[in-house]
Amino acid sequence: MRLGDLFTLIQFRNLRTRLTVVYMGLFGLALMLAAIAVVTAVTNSAQRMVRNEMTAAGAVYSQLWSARSSQLQQGAGVLAQDYGFREAVATNDEATVRSALDNLRARQGVDGALILGVDGYATSTGLALDDAALDRLFTGLDSGGIESGVLAIDGQAFQVVAAPVNAPVLIGWVVFAERLDAAQMRNLEQLSSIPLSAAVALDQPTGDRRDGPVTIPTADGPSMRLDRPLPSFDTAAPAQLVLTYPMKRAMRPYEALFWWLAAIGVAGLALLMGGTWILSRDLTRPITALDEAVHRLQQGDYVEAPVTSADEIGRLAASFNAMVGDLRDREAKLTHMALHDQETGLPNRLSLERQAGATADGWVVMFGVDRFEVVRNAIGYDSMARLLALLGGRLSALADGAPMARIGAGALGLVVVAADEAEAVETATRLAEAAQEPLKINGAPVDIALTAGVAGRGVSPPLTKVPMATPAAIFPSSPNS
């Protein structure tokens, strides 16, 4: 699964959380890759160092093996060439042979010495050979293919060196055997700069030979192993020097480094989390404010979003504010058109109805222009519209600023507050009388006459006439008109 598909499956309610998770995920991935690279480099370096040390230790042991074999062969050769010893061997003087072997064994510091005749009979001191070991030794020497190598005696590995005894023909071999025990291996281990483990493996199949150090699994974890072949009297299962070193021990000096890397990674991740949270908070704050403004706009509240920057988000907020302003102006214009008369600019019947419904003790006073069609035909439609606008303004001023509405072709109305019907009628009479002053239209005075009526609570059906009857049913829905 791709990283993008993973983030698609994970749904985030907040952009801040998404940014934090994305940045932490990317940083964590980069940190993990860096840690893998460091651990791999350190591990490879440690393996290379261990491999070089084991190769050097194997080479040193090969030299020590050759040197010790040469030393023992020289000692055995000296005894094999001794005239008295050869005579004792030829005459089967076992006491003399044993004495000579004991003497030389003590001087050479070996575990066993023996004389092996060409007939297979052996006289030994310090070490007793079982029949199987004696048979392998005789087979190897009799074949002439080996005079120095590893021989297993009672399951224990020995370094065996032989020198031929000629009198003058071959009558046997002087053989020295030195035990390859744990003490010998510890001496070898001390020659290495790393604390490796050394052992001689017997009966090792030929197919298991390894050309160089390799990593093998063990109970204690991966270990480096080097097999150095040793000459052996058993050709079917050659012996090998096995050097092992656990990689856990090689990596121990780097544990502090790994712990520091882990601590630095955790601290870096925590710092990144805090920094990303703060950065995402500052980044998403204007977006959150814009989102809130959009929701309030859906509810009809024309609130503007704060513009806090000059970047893309700031420009988006500015564009949103411009859109809100346009919508507010457009709605205000539409509302004004819905509640006002287009010819005179006065509030219309709908506006008057809203005002009347909102005033609990209000009375609707209606004014009709007498001879409306005659006057309109005389002065024209436009002039008549101006006349109604001027008349509405005059009546509004006389009514202490109460809005005057045009409710018909030649009818105006307003809402007055009165305690009872008598007060409302008195107010209507006063306004009608005061408003009948001539109005100047296009520089010429125009006489007007008004008819007033009252609608509201407690008003009797016959409307008060000033000075003539009110046109019928201006507000047919009113309880009294």
GROMACS .gro file of C-alpha atoms in nm:
model
  481
    1MET     CA    1   0.000   0.000   0.000
    2ARG     CA    2   0.129   0.341  -0.095
    3LEU     CA    3   0.174   0.617   0.163
    4GLY     CA    4  -0.086   0.833  -0.012
    5ASP     CA    5  -0.341   0.549   0.002
    6LEU     CA    6  -0.274   0.510   0.374
    7PHE     CA    7  -0.345   0.877   0.443
    8THR     CA    8  -0.658   0.848   0.228
    9LEU     CA    9  -0.788   0.567   0.446
   10ILE     CA   10  -0.717   0.765   0.763
   11GLN     CA   11  -0.981   1.036   0.796
   12PHE     CA   12  -0.883   1.347   0.992
   13ARG     CA   13  -1.138   1.588   1.132
   14ASN     CA   14  -0.880   1.862   1.182
   15LEU     CA   15  -0.617   1.984   0.940
   16ARG     CA   16  -0.388   2.050   1.236
   17THR     CA   17  -0.392   1.683   1.332
   18ARG     CA   18  -0.335   1.577   0.974
   19LEU     CA   19  -0.033   1.807   0.933
   20THR     CA   20   0.113   1.687   1.262
   21VAL     CA   21   0.068   1.320   1.173
   22VAL     CA   22   0.205   1.367   0.821
   23TYR     CA   23   0.514   1.558   0.932
   24MET     CA   24   0.581   1.320   1.220
   25GLY     CA   25   0.532   1.022   0.992
   26LEU     CA   26   0.774   1.158   0.733
   27PHE     CA   27   1.029   1.257   0.997
   28GLY     CA   28   0.992   0.922   1.170
   29LEU     CA   29   1.045   0.745   0.838
   30ALA     CA   30   1.354   0.954   0.765
   31LEU     CA   31   1.482   0.894   1.118
   32MET     CA   32   1.423   0.521   1.086
   33LEU     CA   33   1.607   0.509   0.753
   34ALA     CA   34   1.896   0.707   0.904
   35ALA     CA   35   1.906   0.473   1.205
   36ILE     CA   36   1.904   0.169   0.976
   37ALA     CA   37   2.188   0.321   0.774
   38VAL     CA   38   2.393   0.394   1.089
   39VAL     CA   39   2.331   0.051   1.240
   40THR     CA   40   2.410  -0.118   0.909
   41ALA     CA   41   2.732   0.081   0.868
   42VAL     CA   42   2.841   0.010   1.227
   43THR     CA   43   2.752  -0.358   1.196
   44ASN     CA   44   2.939  -0.393   0.868
   45SER     CA   45   3.239  -0.214   1.018
   46ALA     CA   46   3.234  -0.441   1.323
   47GLN     CA   47   3.200  -0.751   1.104
   48ARG     CA   48   3.486  -0.634   0.885
   49MET     CA   49   3.705  -0.575   1.191
   50VAL     CA   50   3.619  -0.915   1.339
   51ARG     CA   51   3.675  -1.084   1.003
   52ASN     CA   52   4.021  -0.926   0.970
   53GLU     CA   53   4.115  -1.017   1.326
   54MET     CA   54   4.000  -1.376   1.282
   55THR     CA   55   4.187  -1.407   0.953
   56ALA     CA   56   4.500  -1.272   1.120
   57ALA     CA   57   4.456  -1.508   1.417
   58GLY     CA   58   4.414  -1.803   1.180
   59ALA     CA   59   4.730  -1.707   0.993
   60VAL     CA   60   4.922  -1.675   1.321
   61TYR     CA   61   4.806  -2.017   1.434
   62SER     CA   62   4.909  -2.169   1.101
   63GLN     CA   63   5.257  -2.027   1.154
   64LEU     CA   64   5.263  -2.156   1.512
   65TRP     CA   65   5.149  -2.497   1.392
   66SER     CA   66   5.423  -2.509   1.131
   67ALA     CA   67   5.686  -2.388   1.378
   68ARG     CA   68   5.585  -2.641   1.644
   69SER     CA   69   5.570  -2.921   1.390
   70SER     CA   70   5.920  -2.835   1.266
   71GLN     CA   71   6.049  -2.823   1.623
   72LEU     CA   72   5.902  -3.162   1.709
   73GLN     CA   73   6.019  -3.314   1.381
   74GLN     CA   74   6.373  -3.196   1.449
   75GLY     CA   75   6.364  -3.357   1.793
   76ALA     CA   76   6.218  -3.680   1.655
   77GLY     CA   77   6.472  -3.675   1.371
   78VAL     CA   78   6.762  -3.644   1.614
   79LEU     CA   79   6.640  -3.950   1.806
   80ALA     CA   80   6.564  -4.143   1.487
   81GLN     CA   81   6.921  -4.089   1.363
   82ASP     CA   82   7.084  -4.186   1.692
   83TYR     CA   83   7.287  -4.507   1.638
   84GLY     CA   84   7.216  -4.653   1.979
   85PHE     CA   85   6.844  -4.588   1.948
   86ARG     CA   86   6.829  -4.745   1.604
   87GLU     CA   87   7.018  -5.048   1.735
   88ALA     CA   88   6.777  -5.080   2.028
   89VAL     CA   89   6.481  -5.063   1.791
   90ALA     CA   90   6.637  -5.316   1.557
   91THR     CA   91   6.713  -5.559   1.844
   92ASN     CA   92   6.376  -5.499   2.014
   93ASP     CA   93   6.545  -5.360   2.327
   94GLU     CA   94   6.222  -5.221   2.466
   95ALA     CA   95   6.375  -5.093   2.791
   96THR     CA   96   6.631  -4.882   2.604
   97VAL     CA   97   6.366  -4.759   2.363
   98ARG     CA   98   6.133  -4.654   2.647
   99SER     CA   99   6.414  -4.478   2.830
  100ALA     CA  100   6.511  -4.282   2.521
  101LEU     CA  101   6.148  -4.191   2.448
  102ASP     CA  102   6.087  -4.076   2.806
  103ASN     CA  103   6.400  -3.866   2.804
  104LEU     CA  104   6.315  -3.694   2.474
  105ARG     CA  105   5.947  -3.655   2.567
  106ALA     CA  106   6.045  -3.466   2.879
  107ARG     CA  107   6.286  -3.241   2.687
  108GLN     CA  108   6.031  -3.162   2.413
  109GLY     CA  109   5.745  -3.112   2.658
  110VAL     CA  110   5.503  -3.337   2.472
  111ASP     CA  111   5.231  -3.557   2.615
  112GLY     CA  112   5.335  -3.881   2.450
  113ALA     CA  113   5.615  -4.042   2.252
  114LEU     CA  114   5.624  -4.378   2.078
  115ILE     CA  115   5.807  -4.588   1.828
  116LEU     CA  116   5.582  -4.741   1.562
  117GLY     CA  117   5.734  -5.028   1.369
  118VAL     CA  118   5.665  -5.108   1.009
  119ASP     CA  119   5.490  -5.420   1.135
  120GLY     CA  120   5.239  -5.201   1.322
  121TYR     CA  121   5.378  -5.279   1.668
  122ALA     CA  122   5.409  -4.972   1.892
  123THR     CA  123   5.606  -4.897   2.206
  124SER     CA  124   5.478  -4.582   2.376
  125THR     CA  125   5.542  -4.372   2.684
  126GLY     CA  126   5.317  -4.111   2.845
  127LEU     CA  127   5.025  -4.198   2.621
  128ALA     CA  128   4.840  -4.514   2.529
  129LEU     CA  129   4.688  -4.531   2.181
  130ASP     CA  130   4.369  -4.722   2.118
  131ASP     CA  131   4.360  -4.961   1.823
  132ALA     CA  132   4.159  -4.723   1.601
  133ALA     CA  133   4.400  -4.435   1.656
  134LEU     CA  134   4.700  -4.663   1.605
  135ASP     CA  135   4.551  -4.794   1.283
  136ARG     CA  136   4.488  -4.440   1.146
  137LEU     CA  137   4.841  -4.336   1.243
  138PHE     CA  138   5.002  -4.638   1.079
  139THR     CA  139   4.791  -4.599   0.764
  140GLY     CA  140   4.889  -4.235   0.728
  141LEU     CA  141   5.260  -4.295   0.786
  142ASP     CA  142   5.277  -4.610   0.576
  143SER     CA  143   5.118  -4.431   0.281
  144GLY     CA  144   5.393  -4.171   0.294
  145GLY     CA  145   5.142  -3.889   0.247
  146ILE     CA  146   5.166  -3.728   0.591
  147GLU     CA  147   5.419  -3.703   0.872
  148SER     CA  148   5.254  -3.424   1.074
  149GLY     CA  149   4.889  -3.368   1.150
  150VAL     CA  150   4.596  -3.409   1.384
  151LEU     CA  151   4.515  -3.750   1.529
  152ALA     CA  152   4.210  -3.827   1.741
  153ILE     CA  153   4.299  -4.044   2.042
  154ASP     CA  154   4.005  -4.144   2.261
  155GLY     CA  155   3.805  -3.854   2.114
  156GLN     CA  156   4.074  -3.599   2.198
  157ALA     CA  157   4.270  -3.411   1.930
  158PHE     CA  158   4.650  -3.438   1.933
  159GLN     CA  159   4.916  -3.275   1.721
  160VAL     CA  160   5.123  -3.569   1.601
  161VAL     CA  161   5.467  -3.548   1.436
  162ALA     CA  162   5.668  -3.845   1.308
  163ALA     CA  163   6.026  -3.900   1.187
  164PRO     CA  164   6.133  -4.217   1.001
  165VAL     CA  165   6.387  -4.457   1.157
  166ASN     CA  166   6.616  -4.609   0.890
  167ALA     CA  167   6.862  -4.886   0.973
  168PRO     CA  168   6.943  -4.850   0.686
  169VAL     CA  169   6.600  -4.944   0.557
  170LEU     CA  170   6.281  -4.810   0.713
  171ILE     CA  171   6.211  -5.000   1.034
  172GLY     CA  172   5.964  -4.760   1.199
  173TRP     CA  173   5.883  -4.405   1.302
  174VAL     CA  174   5.952  -4.194   1.607
  175VAL     CA  175   5.621  -4.024   1.691
  176PHE     CA  176   5.554  -3.730   1.924
  177ALA     CA  177   5.196  -3.645   2.031
  178GLU     CA  178   5.095  -3.316   2.194
  179ARG     CA  179   4.745  -3.267   2.331
  180LEU     CA  180   4.538  -2.990   2.167
  181ASP     CA  181   4.333  -2.923   2.479
  182ALA     CA  182   4.159  -2.614   2.622
  183ALA     CA  183   4.486  -2.480   2.762
  184GLN     CA  184   4.643  -2.486   2.416
  185MET     CA  185   4.337  -2.308   2.273
  186ARG     CA  186   4.350  -2.043   2.547
  187ASN     CA  187   4.711  -1.971   2.456
  188LEU     CA  188   4.601  -1.923   2.096
  189GLU     CA  189   4.310  -1.698   2.197
  190GLN     CA  190   4.549  -1.471   2.386
  191LEU     CA  191   4.737  -1.401   2.064
  192SER     CA  192   4.432  -1.224   1.916
  193SER     CA  193   4.334  -0.864   1.986
  194ILE     CA  194   3.971  -0.973   2.023
  195PRO     CA  195   3.848  -1.234   2.274
  196LEU     CA  196   3.763  -1.504   2.023
  197SER     CA  197   3.705  -1.872   2.100
  198ALA     CA  198   3.924  -2.142   1.943
  199ALA     CA  199   3.869  -2.516   1.914
  200VAL     CA  200   3.978  -2.806   1.698
  201ALA     CA  201   3.688  -2.977   1.524
  202LEU     CA  202   3.728  -3.348   1.449
  203ASP     CA  203   3.534  -3.552   1.197
  204GLN     CA  204   3.444  -3.234   1.007
  205PRO     CA  205   3.297  -3.328   0.666
  206THR     CA  206   3.481  -3.191   0.367
  207GLY     CA  207   3.166  -3.021   0.238
  208ASP     CA  208   3.145  -2.804   0.552
  209ARG     CA  209   3.468  -2.620   0.479
  210ARG     CA  210   3.443  -2.242   0.449
  211ASP     CA  211   3.695  -2.033   0.263
  212GLY     CA  212   3.674  -1.732   0.495
  213PRO     CA  213   3.495  -1.593   0.800
  214VAL     CA  214   3.119  -1.628   0.776
  215THR     CA  215   2.828  -1.532   1.001
  216ILE     CA  216   2.635  -1.824   1.148
  217PRO     CA  217   2.333  -1.836   1.383
  218THR     CA  218   2.398  -1.962   1.736
  219ALA     CA  219   2.205  -1.983   2.062
  220ASP     CA  220   2.362  -1.651   2.169
  221GLY     CA  221   2.283  -1.479   1.842
  222PRO     CA  222   2.485  -1.435   1.522
  223SER     CA  223   2.854  -1.526   1.548
  224MET     CA  224   3.149  -1.493   1.313
  225ARG     CA  225   3.322  -1.824   1.237
  226LEU     CA  226   3.647  -1.907   1.060
  227ASP     CA  227   3.750  -2.264   0.972
  228ARG     CA  228   4.123  -2.322   0.911
  229PRO     CA  229   4.193  -2.672   0.770
  230LEU     CA  230   4.460  -2.871   0.955
  231PRO     CA  231   4.651  -3.171   0.822
  232SER     CA  232   4.491  -3.486   0.956
  233PHE     CA  233   4.573  -3.854   0.965
  234ASP     CA  234   4.205  -3.925   0.901
  235THR     CA  235   4.159  -3.827   0.536
  236ALA     CA  236   3.786  -3.906   0.544
  237ALA     CA  237   3.711  -3.633   0.801
  238PRO     CA  238   3.985  -3.371   0.808
  239ALA     CA  239   4.033  -3.167   1.124
  240GLN     CA  240   3.982  -2.794   1.132
  241LEU     CA  241   4.072  -2.510   1.361
  242VAL     CA  242   3.743  -2.333   1.438
  243LEU     CA  243   3.757  -1.971   1.550
  244THR     CA  244   3.429  -1.813   1.666
  245TYR     CA  245   3.339  -1.471   1.795
  246PRO     CA  246   2.983  -1.362   1.891
  247MET     CA  247   2.878  -1.044   1.711
  248LYS     CA  248   2.691  -0.938   2.024
  249ARG     CA  249   3.028  -0.893   2.190
  250ALA     CA  250   3.160  -0.703   1.889
  251MET     CA  251   2.860  -0.467   1.898
  252ARG     CA  252   2.885  -0.405   2.272
  253PRO     CA  253   3.113  -0.097   2.238
  254TYR     CA  254   2.851   0.061   2.012
  255GLU     CA  255   2.557   0.011   2.248
  256ALA     CA  256   2.605   0.356   2.400
  257LEU     CA  257   2.604   0.505   2.050
  258PHE     CA  258   2.280   0.327   1.967
  259TRP     CA  259   2.120   0.445   2.290
  260TRP     CA  260   2.225   0.802   2.214
  261LEU     CA  261   2.085   0.771   1.864
  262ALA     CA  262   1.756   0.644   2.005
  263ALA     CA  263   1.743   0.925   2.263
  264ILE     CA  264   1.823   1.187   2.000
  265GLY     CA  265   1.558   1.040   1.771
  266VAL     CA  266   1.292   1.044   2.044
  267ALA     CA  267   1.386   1.399   2.145
  268GLY     CA  268   1.385   1.511   1.782
  269LEU     CA  269   1.047   1.349   1.730
  270ALA     CA  270   0.909   1.523   2.039
  271LEU     CA  271   1.048   1.860   1.926
  272LEU     CA  272   0.906   1.805   1.580
  273MET     CA  273   0.568   1.716   1.729
  274GLY     CA  274   0.561   2.034   1.936
  275GLY     CA  275   0.691   2.252   1.654
  276THR     CA  276   0.454   2.101   1.400
  277TRP     CA  277   0.160   2.142   1.638
  278ILE     CA  278   0.242   2.509   1.693
  279LEU     CA  279   0.306   2.569   1.323
  280SER     CA  280  -0.010   2.389   1.219
  281ARG     CA  281  -0.208   2.579   1.481
  282ASP     CA  282  -0.087   2.913   1.343
  283LEU     CA  283  -0.143   2.787   0.990
  284THR     CA  284  -0.492   2.652   1.048
  285ARG     CA  285  -0.616   2.933   1.273
  286PRO     CA  286  -0.717   3.160   0.981
  287ILE     CA  287  -0.862   2.857   0.801
  288THR     CA  288  -1.068   2.774   1.110
  289ALA     CA  289  -1.184   3.135   1.132
  290LEU     CA  290  -1.276   3.127   0.764
  291ASP     CA  291  -1.465   2.800   0.814
  292GLU     CA  292  -1.658   2.953   1.106
  293ALA     CA  293  -1.739   3.260   0.897
  294VAL     CA  294  -1.873   3.036   0.619
  295HIS     CA  295  -2.100   2.853   0.865
  296ARG     CA  296  -2.228   3.183   1.004
  297LEU     CA  297  -2.287   3.305   0.650
  298GLN     CA  298  -2.499   2.994   0.589
  299GLN     CA  299  -2.708   3.101   0.889
  300GLY     CA  300  -2.755   3.450   0.744
  301ASP     CA  301  -2.495   3.629   0.957
  302TYR     CA  302  -2.277   3.840   0.731
  303VAL     CA  303  -1.960   3.824   0.940
  304GLU     CA  304  -1.619   3.881   0.788
  305ALA     CA  305  -1.315   3.657   0.834
  306PRO     CA  306  -1.000   3.815   0.981
  307VAL     CA  307  -0.718   3.875   0.731
  308THR     CA  308  -0.398   3.793   0.921
  309SER     CA  309  -0.148   3.745   0.638
  310ALA     CA  310  -0.070   3.835   0.280
  311ASP     CA  311  -0.030   3.477   0.158
  312GLU     CA  312  -0.280   3.253  -0.017
  313ILE     CA  313  -0.491   3.209   0.297
  314GLY     CA  314  -0.494   3.585   0.356
  315ARG     CA  315  -0.597   3.650  -0.002
  316LEU     CA  316  -0.868   3.385   0.030
  317ALA     CA  317  -1.002   3.556   0.344
  318ALA     CA  318  -0.999   3.894   0.167
  319SER     CA  319  -1.188   3.747  -0.128
  320PHE     CA  320  -1.439   3.591   0.112
  321ASN     CA  321  -1.490   3.925   0.285
  322ALA     CA  322  -1.548   4.093  -0.052
  323MET     CA  323  -1.803   3.825  -0.137
  324VAL     CA  324  -1.975   3.875   0.199
  325GLY     CA  325  -1.991   4.249   0.136
  326ASP     CA  326  -2.141   4.196  -0.207
  327LEU     CA  327  -2.398   3.952  -0.068
  328ARG     CA  328  -2.486   4.190   0.215
  329ASP     CA  329  -2.528   4.482  -0.024
  330ARG     CA  330  -2.728   4.270  -0.264
  331GLU     CA  331  -2.958   4.144   0.009
  332ALA     CA  332  -2.998   4.496   0.145
  333LYS     CA  333  -3.086   4.617  -0.203
  334LEU     CA  334  -3.335   4.335  -0.254
  335THR     CA  335  -3.487   4.398   0.087
  336HIS     CA  336  -3.513   4.768   0.012
  337MET     CA  337  -3.678   4.691  -0.320
  338ALA     CA  338  -3.921   4.451  -0.152
  339LEU     CA  339  -4.021   4.703   0.116
  340HIS     CA  340  -4.021   5.029  -0.084
  341ASP     CA  341  -4.218   5.178  -0.370
  342GLN     CA  342  -4.004   5.209  -0.679
  343GLU     CA  343  -4.162   5.532  -0.805
  344THR     CA  344  -4.153   5.738  -0.486
  345GLY     CA  345  -3.891   5.561  -0.278
  346LEU     CA  346  -4.139   5.547   0.012
  347PRO     CA  347  -4.197   5.228   0.213
  348ASN     CA  348  -4.467   5.010   0.056
  349ARG     CA  349  -4.773   4.829   0.186
  350LEU     CA  350  -4.565   4.527   0.302
  351SER     CA  351  -4.341   4.751   0.508
  352LEU     CA  352  -4.646   4.917   0.667
  353GLU     CA  353  -4.799   4.578   0.749
  354ARG     CA  354  -4.478   4.466   0.921
  355GLN     CA  355  -4.462   4.787   1.120
  356ALA     CA  356  -4.827   4.757   1.221
  357GLY     CA  357  -4.779   4.394   1.326
  358ALA     CA  358  -4.476   4.486   1.536
  359THR     CA  359  -4.652   4.770   1.725
  360ALA     CA  360  -4.883   4.636   1.995
  361ASP     CA  361  -5.083   4.956   2.054
  362GLY     CA  362  -5.042   5.098   1.705
  363TRP     CA  363  -5.314   5.244   1.483
  364VAL     CA  364  -5.289   5.263   1.105
  365VAL     CA  365  -5.371   5.607   0.964
  366MET     CA  366  -5.444   5.611   0.590
  367PHE     CA  367  -5.441   5.919   0.368
  368GLY     CA  368  -5.605   5.931   0.026
  369VAL     CA  369  -5.529   6.204  -0.230
  370ASP     CA  370  -5.859   6.343  -0.355
  371ARG     CA  371  -5.903   6.362  -0.730
  372PHE     CA  372  -5.583   6.156  -0.767
  373GLU     CA  373  -5.633   6.063  -1.133
  374VAL     CA  374  -5.731   6.418  -1.227
  375VAL     CA  375  -5.421   6.561  -1.063
  376ARG     CA  376  -5.198   6.288  -1.211
  377ASN     CA  377  -5.332   6.350  -1.561
  378ALA     CA  378  -5.274   6.720  -1.514
  379ILE     CA  379  -4.914   6.711  -1.392
  380GLY     CA  380  -4.797   6.375  -1.533
  381TYR     CA  381  -4.687   6.046  -1.382
  382ASP     CA  382  -4.335   6.152  -1.286
  383SER     CA  383  -4.453   6.473  -1.125
  384MET     CA  384  -4.723   6.282  -0.940
  385ALA     CA  385  -4.460   6.043  -0.803
  386ARG     CA  386  -4.254   6.339  -0.679
  387LEU     CA  387  -4.568   6.490  -0.526
  388LEU     CA  388  -4.642   6.171  -0.333
  389ALA     CA  389  -4.281   6.156  -0.215
  390LEU     CA  390  -4.295   6.515  -0.093
  391LEU     CA  391  -4.631   6.458   0.069
  392GLY     CA  392  -4.501   6.146   0.243
  393GLY     CA  393  -4.203   6.338   0.374
  394ARG     CA  394  -4.430   6.618   0.502
  395LEU     CA  395  -4.663   6.375   0.680
  396SER     CA  396  -4.366   6.185   0.830
  397ALA     CA  397  -4.222   6.509   0.964
  398LEU     CA  398  -4.559   6.607   1.110
  399ALA     CA  399  -4.583   6.260   1.274
  400ASP     CA  400  -4.249   6.302   1.452
  401GLY     CA  401  -4.057   6.099   1.194
  402ALA     CA  402  -4.292   5.801   1.169
  403PRO     CA  403  -4.227   5.620   0.836
  404MET     CA  404  -4.483   5.700   0.566
  405ALA     CA  405  -4.573   5.417   0.329
  406ARG     CA  406  -4.738   5.419  -0.011
  407ILE     CA  407  -5.014   5.160   0.002
  408GLY     CA  408  -5.195   5.233  -0.321
  409ALA     CA  409  -5.188   5.448  -0.632
  410GLY     CA  410  -5.299   5.758  -0.442
  411ALA     CA  411  -5.296   5.630  -0.085
  412LEU     CA  412  -5.039   5.675   0.192
  413GLY     CA  413  -5.032   5.532   0.540
  414LEU     CA  414  -4.840   5.532   0.866
  415VAL     CA  415  -4.861   5.378   1.211
  416VAL     CA  416  -4.926   5.599   1.513
  417VAL     CA  417  -4.935   5.505   1.878
  418ALA     CA  418  -5.259   5.600   2.052
  419ALA     CA  419  -5.429   5.496   2.371
  420ASP     CA  420  -5.772   5.466   2.212
  421GLU     CA  421  -5.974   5.532   1.902
  422ALA     CA  422  -6.047   5.894   1.984
  423GLU     CA  423  -5.679   5.977   2.017
  424ALA     CA  424  -5.602   5.799   1.689
  425VAL     CA  425  -5.880   5.987   1.507
  426GLU     CA  426  -5.762   6.316   1.653
  427THR     CA  427  -5.407   6.246   1.532
  428ALA     CA  428  -5.531   6.156   1.183
  429THR     CA  429  -5.738   6.475   1.163
  430ARG     CA  430  -5.450   6.689   1.275
  431LEU     CA  431  -5.207   6.538   1.027
  432ALA     CA  432  -5.449   6.562   0.734
  433GLU     CA  433  -5.527   6.928   0.802
  434ALA     CA  434  -5.162   7.021   0.846
  435ALA     CA  435  -5.046   6.840   0.532
  436GLN     CA  436  -5.287   7.008   0.287
  437GLU     CA  437  -5.060   7.299   0.216
  438PRO     CA  438  -4.984   7.334  -0.161
  439LEU     CA  439  -4.669   7.156  -0.284
  440LYS     CA  440  -4.435   7.295  -0.549
  441ILE     CA  441  -4.373   7.058  -0.839
  442ASN     CA  442  -4.140   7.182  -1.113
  443GLY     CA  443  -4.167   7.533  -0.967
  444ALA     CA  444  -4.548   7.543  -0.976
  445PRO     CA  445  -4.771   7.505  -0.668
  446VAL     CA  446  -5.012   7.211  -0.667
  447ASP     CA  447  -5.313   7.213  -0.438
  448ILE     CA  448  -5.395   6.886  -0.268
  449ALA     CA  449  -5.683   6.761  -0.058
  450LEU     CA  450  -5.657   6.456   0.168
  451THR     CA  451  -5.903   6.208   0.304
  452ALA     CA  452  -5.792   6.030   0.624
  453GLY     CA  453  -5.906   5.710   0.788
  454VAL     CA  454  -5.805   5.503   1.091
  455ALA     CA  455  -5.778   5.124   1.118
  456GLY     CA  456  -5.693   4.934   1.431
  457ARG     CA  457  -5.831   4.803   1.757
  458GLY     CA  458  -6.167   4.955   1.861
  459VAL     CA  459  -6.223   5.152   1.541
  460SER     CA  460  -6.587   5.164   1.423
  461PRO     CA  461  -6.660   5.069   1.063
  462PRO     CA  462  -6.746   5.428   0.948
  463LEU     CA  463  -6.401   5.597   0.921
  464THR     CA  464  -6.359   5.955   1.027
  465LYS     CA  465  -6.362   6.178   0.720
  466VAL     CA  466  -6.140   6.477   0.683
  467PRO     CA  467  -6.303   6.651   0.504
  468MET     CA  468  -6.473   6.383   0.293
  469ALA     CA  469  -6.544   6.010   0.296
  470THR     CA  470  -6.250   5.770   0.308
  471PRO     CA  471  -6.207   5.534   0.011
  472ALA     CA  472  -6.353   5.199   0.096
  473ALA     CA  473  -6.155   4.905   0.229
  474ILE     CA  474  -5.794   5.015   0.198
  475PHE     CA  475  -5.709   4.741   0.453
  476PRO     CA  476  -5.987   4.483   0.412
  477SER     CA  477  -5.813   4.246   0.653
  478SER     CA  478  -5.832   4.490   0.945
  479PRO     CA  479  -6.090   4.418   1.213
  480ASN     CA  480  -6.216   4.780   1.196
  481SER     CA  481  -6.181   5.016   0.904
   0.00000   0.00000   0.00000
